[in-house]
mmCIF file of C-alpha atoms in Angstrom:
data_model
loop_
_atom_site.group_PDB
_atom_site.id
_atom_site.type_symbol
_atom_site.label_atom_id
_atom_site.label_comp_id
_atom_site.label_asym_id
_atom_site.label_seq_id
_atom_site.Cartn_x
_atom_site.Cartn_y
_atom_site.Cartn_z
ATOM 1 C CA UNK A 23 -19.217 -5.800 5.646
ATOM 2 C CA UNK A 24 -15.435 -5.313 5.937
ATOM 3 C CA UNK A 25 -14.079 -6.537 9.317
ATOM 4 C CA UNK A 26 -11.880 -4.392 11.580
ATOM 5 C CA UNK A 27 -10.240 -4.832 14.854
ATOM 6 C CA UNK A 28 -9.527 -1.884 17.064
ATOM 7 C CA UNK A 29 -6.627 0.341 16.564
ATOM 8 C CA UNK A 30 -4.270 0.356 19.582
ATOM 9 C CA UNK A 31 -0.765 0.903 20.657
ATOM 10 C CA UNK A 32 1.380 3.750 22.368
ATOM 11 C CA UNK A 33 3.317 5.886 20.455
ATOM 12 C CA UNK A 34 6.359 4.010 19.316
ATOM 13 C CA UNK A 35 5.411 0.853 20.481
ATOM 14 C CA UNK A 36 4.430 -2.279 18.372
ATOM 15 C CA UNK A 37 1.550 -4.441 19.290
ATOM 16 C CA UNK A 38 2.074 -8.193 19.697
ATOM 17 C CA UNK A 39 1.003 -8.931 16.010
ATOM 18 C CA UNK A 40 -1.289 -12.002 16.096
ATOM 19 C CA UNK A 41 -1.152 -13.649 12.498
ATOM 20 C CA UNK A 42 -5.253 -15.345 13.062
ATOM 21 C CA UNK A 43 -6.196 -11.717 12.566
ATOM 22 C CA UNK A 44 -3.994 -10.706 10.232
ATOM 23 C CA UNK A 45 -5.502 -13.995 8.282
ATOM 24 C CA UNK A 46 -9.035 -13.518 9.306
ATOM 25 C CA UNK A 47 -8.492 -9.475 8.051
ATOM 26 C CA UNK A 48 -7.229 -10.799 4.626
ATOM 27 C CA UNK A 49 -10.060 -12.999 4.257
ATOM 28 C CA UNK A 50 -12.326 -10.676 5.056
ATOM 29 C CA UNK A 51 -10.966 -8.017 2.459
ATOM 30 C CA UNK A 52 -10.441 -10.860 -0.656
ATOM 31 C CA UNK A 53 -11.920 -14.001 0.615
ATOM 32 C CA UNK A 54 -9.637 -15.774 -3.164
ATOM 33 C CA UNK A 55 -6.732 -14.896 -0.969
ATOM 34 C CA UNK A 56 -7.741 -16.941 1.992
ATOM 35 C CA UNK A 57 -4.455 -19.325 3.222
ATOM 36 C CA UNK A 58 -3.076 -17.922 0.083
ATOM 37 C CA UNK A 59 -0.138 -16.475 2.348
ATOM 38 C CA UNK A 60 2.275 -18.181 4.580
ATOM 39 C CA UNK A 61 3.447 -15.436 7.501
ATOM 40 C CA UNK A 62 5.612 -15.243 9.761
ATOM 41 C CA UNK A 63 6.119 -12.557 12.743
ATOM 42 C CA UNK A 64 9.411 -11.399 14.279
ATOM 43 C CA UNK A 65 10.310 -8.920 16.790
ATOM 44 C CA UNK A 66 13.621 -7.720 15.362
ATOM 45 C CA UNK A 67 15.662 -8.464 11.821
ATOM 46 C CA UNK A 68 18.258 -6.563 10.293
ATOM 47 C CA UNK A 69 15.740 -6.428 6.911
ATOM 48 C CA UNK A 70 12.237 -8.313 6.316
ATOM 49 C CA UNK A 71 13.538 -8.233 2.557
ATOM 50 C CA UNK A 72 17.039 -9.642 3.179
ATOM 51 C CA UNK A 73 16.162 -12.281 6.142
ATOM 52 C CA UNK A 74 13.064 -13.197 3.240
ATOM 53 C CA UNK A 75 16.108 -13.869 0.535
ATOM 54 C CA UNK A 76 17.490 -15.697 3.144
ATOM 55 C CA UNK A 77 14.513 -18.382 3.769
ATOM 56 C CA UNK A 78 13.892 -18.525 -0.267
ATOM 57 C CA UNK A 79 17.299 -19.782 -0.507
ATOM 58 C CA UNK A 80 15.795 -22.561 1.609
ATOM 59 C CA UNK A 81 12.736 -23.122 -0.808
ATOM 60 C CA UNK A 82 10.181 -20.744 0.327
ATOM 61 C CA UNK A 83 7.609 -20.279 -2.084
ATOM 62 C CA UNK A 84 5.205 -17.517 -3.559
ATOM 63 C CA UNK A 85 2.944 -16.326 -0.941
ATOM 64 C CA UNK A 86 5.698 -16.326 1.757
ATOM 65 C CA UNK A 87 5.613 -13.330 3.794
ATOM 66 C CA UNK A 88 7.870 -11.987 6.682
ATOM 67 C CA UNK A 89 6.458 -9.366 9.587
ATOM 68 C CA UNK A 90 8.901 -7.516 11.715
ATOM 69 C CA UNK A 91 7.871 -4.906 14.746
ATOM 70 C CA UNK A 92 11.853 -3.408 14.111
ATOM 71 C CA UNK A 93 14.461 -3.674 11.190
ATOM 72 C CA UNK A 94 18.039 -2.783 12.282
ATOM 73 C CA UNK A 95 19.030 -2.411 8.660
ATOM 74 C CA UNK A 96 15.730 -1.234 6.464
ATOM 75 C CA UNK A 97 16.488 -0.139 3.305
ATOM 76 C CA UNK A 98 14.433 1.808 0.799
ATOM 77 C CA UNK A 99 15.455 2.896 -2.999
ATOM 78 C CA UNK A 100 18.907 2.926 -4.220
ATOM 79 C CA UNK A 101 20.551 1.833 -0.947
ATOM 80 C CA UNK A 102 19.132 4.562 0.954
ATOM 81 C CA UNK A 103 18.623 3.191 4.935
ATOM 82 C CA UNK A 104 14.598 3.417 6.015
ATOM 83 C CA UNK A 105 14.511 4.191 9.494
ATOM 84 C CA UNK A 106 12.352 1.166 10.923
ATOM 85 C CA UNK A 107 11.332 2.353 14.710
ATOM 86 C CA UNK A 108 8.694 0.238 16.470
ATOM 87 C CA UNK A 109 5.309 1.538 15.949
ATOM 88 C CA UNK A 110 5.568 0.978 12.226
ATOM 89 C CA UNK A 111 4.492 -2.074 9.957
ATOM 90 C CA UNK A 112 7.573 -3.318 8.049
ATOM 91 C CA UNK A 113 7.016 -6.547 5.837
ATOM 92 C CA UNK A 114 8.097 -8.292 2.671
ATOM 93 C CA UNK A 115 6.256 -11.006 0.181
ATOM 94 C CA UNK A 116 7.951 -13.131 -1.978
ATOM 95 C CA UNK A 117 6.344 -12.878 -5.409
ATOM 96 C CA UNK A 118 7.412 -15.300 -8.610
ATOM 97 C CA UNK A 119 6.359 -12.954 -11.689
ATOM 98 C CA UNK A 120 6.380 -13.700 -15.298
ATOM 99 C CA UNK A 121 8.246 -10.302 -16.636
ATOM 100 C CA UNK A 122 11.373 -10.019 -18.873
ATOM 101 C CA UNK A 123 14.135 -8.300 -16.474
ATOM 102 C CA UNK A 124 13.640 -4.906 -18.143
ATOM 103 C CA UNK A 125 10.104 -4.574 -16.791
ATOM 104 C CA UNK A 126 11.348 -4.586 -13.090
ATOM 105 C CA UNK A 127 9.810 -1.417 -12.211
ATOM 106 C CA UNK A 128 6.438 -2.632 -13.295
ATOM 107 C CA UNK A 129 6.240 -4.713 -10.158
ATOM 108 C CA UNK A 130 6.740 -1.672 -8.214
ATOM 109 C CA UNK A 131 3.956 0.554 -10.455
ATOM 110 C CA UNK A 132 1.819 -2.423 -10.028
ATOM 111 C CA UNK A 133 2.475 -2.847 -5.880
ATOM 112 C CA UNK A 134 1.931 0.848 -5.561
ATOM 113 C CA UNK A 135 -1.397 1.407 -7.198
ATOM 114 C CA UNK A 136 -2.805 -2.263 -5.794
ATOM 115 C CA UNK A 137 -1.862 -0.768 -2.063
ATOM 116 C CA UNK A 138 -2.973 2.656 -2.926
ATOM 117 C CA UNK A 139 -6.307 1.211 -3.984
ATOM 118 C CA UNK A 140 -6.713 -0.985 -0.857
ATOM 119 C CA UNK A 141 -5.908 2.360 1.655
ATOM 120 C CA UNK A 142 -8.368 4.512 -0.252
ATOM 121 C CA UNK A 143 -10.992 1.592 0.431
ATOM 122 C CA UNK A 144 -9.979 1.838 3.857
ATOM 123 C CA UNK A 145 -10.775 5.429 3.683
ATOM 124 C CA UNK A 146 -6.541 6.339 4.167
ATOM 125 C CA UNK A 147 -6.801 8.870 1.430
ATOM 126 C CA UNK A 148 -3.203 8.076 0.048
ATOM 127 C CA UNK A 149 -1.426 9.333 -2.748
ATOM 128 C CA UNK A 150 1.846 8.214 -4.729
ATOM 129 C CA UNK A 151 5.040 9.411 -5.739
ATOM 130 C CA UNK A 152 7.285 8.221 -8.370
ATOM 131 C CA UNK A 153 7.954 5.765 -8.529
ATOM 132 C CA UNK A 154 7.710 3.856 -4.767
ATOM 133 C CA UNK A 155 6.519 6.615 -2.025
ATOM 134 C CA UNK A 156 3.382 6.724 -0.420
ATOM 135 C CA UNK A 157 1.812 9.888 0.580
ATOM 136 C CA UNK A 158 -0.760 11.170 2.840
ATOM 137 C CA UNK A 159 -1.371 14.865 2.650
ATOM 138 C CA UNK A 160 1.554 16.072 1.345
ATOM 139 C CA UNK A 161 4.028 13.734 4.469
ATOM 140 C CA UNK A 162 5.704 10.674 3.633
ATOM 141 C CA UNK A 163 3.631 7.521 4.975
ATOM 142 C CA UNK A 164 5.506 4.857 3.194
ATOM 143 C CA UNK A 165 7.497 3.117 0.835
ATOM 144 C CA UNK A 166 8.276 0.234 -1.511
ATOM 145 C CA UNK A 167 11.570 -1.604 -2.242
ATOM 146 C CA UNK A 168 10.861 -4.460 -5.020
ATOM 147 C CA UNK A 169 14.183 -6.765 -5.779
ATOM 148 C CA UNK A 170 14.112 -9.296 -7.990
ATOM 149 C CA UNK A 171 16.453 -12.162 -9.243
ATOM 150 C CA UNK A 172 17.329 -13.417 -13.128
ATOM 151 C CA UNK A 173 17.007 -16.214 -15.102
ATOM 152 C CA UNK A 174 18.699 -15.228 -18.341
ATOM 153 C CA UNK A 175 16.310 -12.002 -19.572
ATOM 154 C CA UNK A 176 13.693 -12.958 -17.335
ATOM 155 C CA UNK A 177 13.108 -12.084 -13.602
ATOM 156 C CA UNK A 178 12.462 -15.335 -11.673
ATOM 157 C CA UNK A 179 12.016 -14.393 -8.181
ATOM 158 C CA UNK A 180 10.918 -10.985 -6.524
ATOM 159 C CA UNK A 181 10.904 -9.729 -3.030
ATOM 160 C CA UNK A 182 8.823 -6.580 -2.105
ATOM 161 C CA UNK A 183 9.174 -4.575 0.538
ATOM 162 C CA UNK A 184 6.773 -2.090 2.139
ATOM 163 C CA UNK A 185 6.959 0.198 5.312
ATOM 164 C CA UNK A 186 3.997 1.681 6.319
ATOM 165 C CA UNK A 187 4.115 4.161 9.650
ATOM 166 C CA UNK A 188 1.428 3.358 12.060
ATOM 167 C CA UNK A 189 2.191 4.566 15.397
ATOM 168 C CA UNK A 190 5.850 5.309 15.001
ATOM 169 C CA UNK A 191 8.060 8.346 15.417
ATOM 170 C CA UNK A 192 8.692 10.106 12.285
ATOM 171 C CA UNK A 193 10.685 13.089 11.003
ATOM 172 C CA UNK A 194 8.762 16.541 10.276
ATOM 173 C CA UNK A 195 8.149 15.142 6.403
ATOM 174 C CA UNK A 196 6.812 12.152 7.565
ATOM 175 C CA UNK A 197 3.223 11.258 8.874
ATOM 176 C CA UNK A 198 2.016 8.591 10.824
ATOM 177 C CA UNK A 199 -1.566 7.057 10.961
ATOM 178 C CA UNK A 200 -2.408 8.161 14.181
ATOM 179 C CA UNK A 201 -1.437 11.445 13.636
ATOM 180 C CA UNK A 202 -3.540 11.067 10.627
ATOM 181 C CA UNK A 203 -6.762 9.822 12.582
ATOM 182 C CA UNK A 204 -5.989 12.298 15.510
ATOM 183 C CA UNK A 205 -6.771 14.944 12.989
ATOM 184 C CA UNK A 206 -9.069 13.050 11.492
ATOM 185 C CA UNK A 207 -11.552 11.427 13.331
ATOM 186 C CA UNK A 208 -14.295 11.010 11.332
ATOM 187 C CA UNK A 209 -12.127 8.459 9.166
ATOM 188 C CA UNK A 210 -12.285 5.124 10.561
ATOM 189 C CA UNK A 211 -8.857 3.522 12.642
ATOM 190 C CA UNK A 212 -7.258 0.091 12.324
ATOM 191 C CA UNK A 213 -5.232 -1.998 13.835
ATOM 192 C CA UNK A 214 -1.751 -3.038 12.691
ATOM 193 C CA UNK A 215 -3.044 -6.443 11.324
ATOM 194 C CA UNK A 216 -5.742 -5.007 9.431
ATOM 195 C CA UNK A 217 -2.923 -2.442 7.725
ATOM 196 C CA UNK A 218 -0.576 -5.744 6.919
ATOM 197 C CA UNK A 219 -3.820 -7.140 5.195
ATOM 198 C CA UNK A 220 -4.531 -4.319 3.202
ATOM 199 C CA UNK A 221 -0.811 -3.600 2.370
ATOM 200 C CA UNK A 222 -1.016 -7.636 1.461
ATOM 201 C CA UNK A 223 -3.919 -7.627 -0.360
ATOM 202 C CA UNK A 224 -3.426 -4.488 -2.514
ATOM 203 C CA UNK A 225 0.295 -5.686 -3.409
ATOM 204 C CA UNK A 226 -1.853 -8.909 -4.708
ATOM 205 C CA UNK A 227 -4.495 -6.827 -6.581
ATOM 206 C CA UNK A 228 -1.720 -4.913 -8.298
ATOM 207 C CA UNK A 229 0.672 -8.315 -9.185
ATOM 208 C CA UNK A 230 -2.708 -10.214 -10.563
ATOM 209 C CA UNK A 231 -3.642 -7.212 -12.348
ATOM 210 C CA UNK A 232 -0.388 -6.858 -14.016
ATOM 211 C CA UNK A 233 -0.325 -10.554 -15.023
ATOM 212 C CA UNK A 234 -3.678 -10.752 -16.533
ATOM 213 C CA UNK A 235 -4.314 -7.664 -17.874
ATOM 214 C CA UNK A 236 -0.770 -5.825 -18.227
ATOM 215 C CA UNK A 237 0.805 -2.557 -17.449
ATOM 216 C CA UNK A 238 -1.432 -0.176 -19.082
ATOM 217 C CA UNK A 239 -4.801 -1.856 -17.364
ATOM 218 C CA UNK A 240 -2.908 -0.065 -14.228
ATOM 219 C CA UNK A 241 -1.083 3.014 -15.295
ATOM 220 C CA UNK A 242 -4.022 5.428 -16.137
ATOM 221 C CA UNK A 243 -5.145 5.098 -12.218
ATOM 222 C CA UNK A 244 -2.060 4.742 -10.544
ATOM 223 C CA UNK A 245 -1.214 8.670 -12.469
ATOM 224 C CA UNK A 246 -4.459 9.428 -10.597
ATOM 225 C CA UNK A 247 -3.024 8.871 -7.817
ATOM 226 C CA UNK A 248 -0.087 10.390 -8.194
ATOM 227 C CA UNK A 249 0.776 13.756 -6.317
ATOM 228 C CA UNK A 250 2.574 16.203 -8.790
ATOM 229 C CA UNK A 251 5.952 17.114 -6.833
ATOM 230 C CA UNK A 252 7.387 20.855 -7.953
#
C-alpha cells in the first residue's frame, strides 16, 4: 500500500509543509530511507542550493535537505534564473559521492532517471530531457541543478537541486500538476509532501544505483525516458 495525503492548495499558494508527513511519505515509499534525511522547511531563501552550501560550511552532513515555499534567486543550468513562485516544490540534498570530478554529470543522469522512476510509480507519466529537464506531455515540469565541490580529481561534496511545479503559475511551455490532474483525473493527486518524498526518494534510488552498480546499470532506462527534442 503506498500512503498518500490529499492534494490541496490554491493556485499559487504553498501549503504549510509539515516535515512528519513528508517523513512518514518517505517511509512509506522506501522504508531503508526512514530518518535517513535531516529537513528543514523555510518560507523564503534566495536559493535552497546556495543557503544548503551555506549550512555545509557549518558541518552538515549527507542526508541534509533544505525545503523552501519561494526562492528569490533560483537558478537552473548554466546560470540561467528558475522562476521559483509559491505553489511550487523547490528543494536541495546534500549528497557526498565517490566520482572522479569528470563524472559530474553522472550525478545529474543518475538524479534524473531515480526521480523519473519514482513519478512514473506515482502514476506522473514524466519524461526527460537532456540532460536535467523534466517533462510532462511535451511542457516543462521541472528541473535539476547538481553542484559539486573538489578534492584534487575527485568531487567531495554535491548539492542537488530540483524544482518541481505543483500548483504554481507557469509560462505557456510550462505545466503544472494540477493542471496535469485537472485534465487528468483518473490519475491519482498528491500533496506537496508526498511530491518532496518522491523527488527525495528517487534522487536516492538514482545516487545508490550509481554507486553500486555504475553508470551504465542506469543509462539504458533513463534514454527510455527520454523525449526526442527536434
Amino acid at each position: 500500500m503506498v500512503l498518500e495525503f490529499s492534494a490541496t492548495g490554491v493556485m499559487g499558494e504553498t501549503p504549510n509543509l509539515s516535515i512528519p508527513r513528508i517523513e512518514a511519505a518517505i517511509a512509506t515509499l522506501e522504508p531503508a530511507l526512514r530518518g535517513y534525511f535531516q529537513i528543514t522547511v523555510h518560507k523564503t531563501v534566495s536559493s535552497t542550493n546556495q543557503l544548503l552550501w551555506e549550512r555545509l560550511e557549518a558541518g552538515v552532513q549527507a542526508g541534509t535537505v533544505i525545503l523552501a515555499s519561494r526562492q528569490t534567486s533560483g537558478r537552473g543550468q548554466r546560470g540561467r534564473h528558475w522562476l521559483s513562485e509559491p505553489g511550487g516544490l523547490y528543494l536541495s540534498l546534500c549528497a557526498t559521492p565517490k566520482l572522479a570530478a569528470q563524472d559530474g554529470p553522472q550525478l545529474t543522469i543518475a538524479s534524473a532517471w531515480g526521480i523519473a522512476r519514482s513519478l512514473r510509480d506515482g502514476q506522473i507519466p514524466v519524461s526527460l530531457k537532456w540532460l536535467n529537464d523534466i517533462f510532462l506531455q511535451g511542457r516543462k515540469l521541472g528541473g535539476i541543478l547538481t553542484e559539486t565541490r573538489l578534492q584534487g580529481d575527485r568531487i567531495t561534496t554535491a548539492v542537488i537541486g530540483v524544482g518541481v511545479n505543483w500548483t504554481n503559475r507557469v509560462p505557456d511551455v510550462g505545466i503544472n500538476l494540477h493542471q496535469f490532474w485537472a485534465n487528468h483525473p483518473e490519475s491519482p493527486s498528491c500533496s506537496l509532501e508526498m511530491l518532496a518524498a518522491r523527488v527525495l526518494v528517487g534522487i536516492e534510488w538514482g545516487l545508490y544505483r550509481l554507486e553500486h552498480r555504475g553508470i551504465e546499470a542506469i543509462r539504458p532506462e533513463y534514454e527510455q525516458f527520454l523525449k526526442r527534442f527536434p
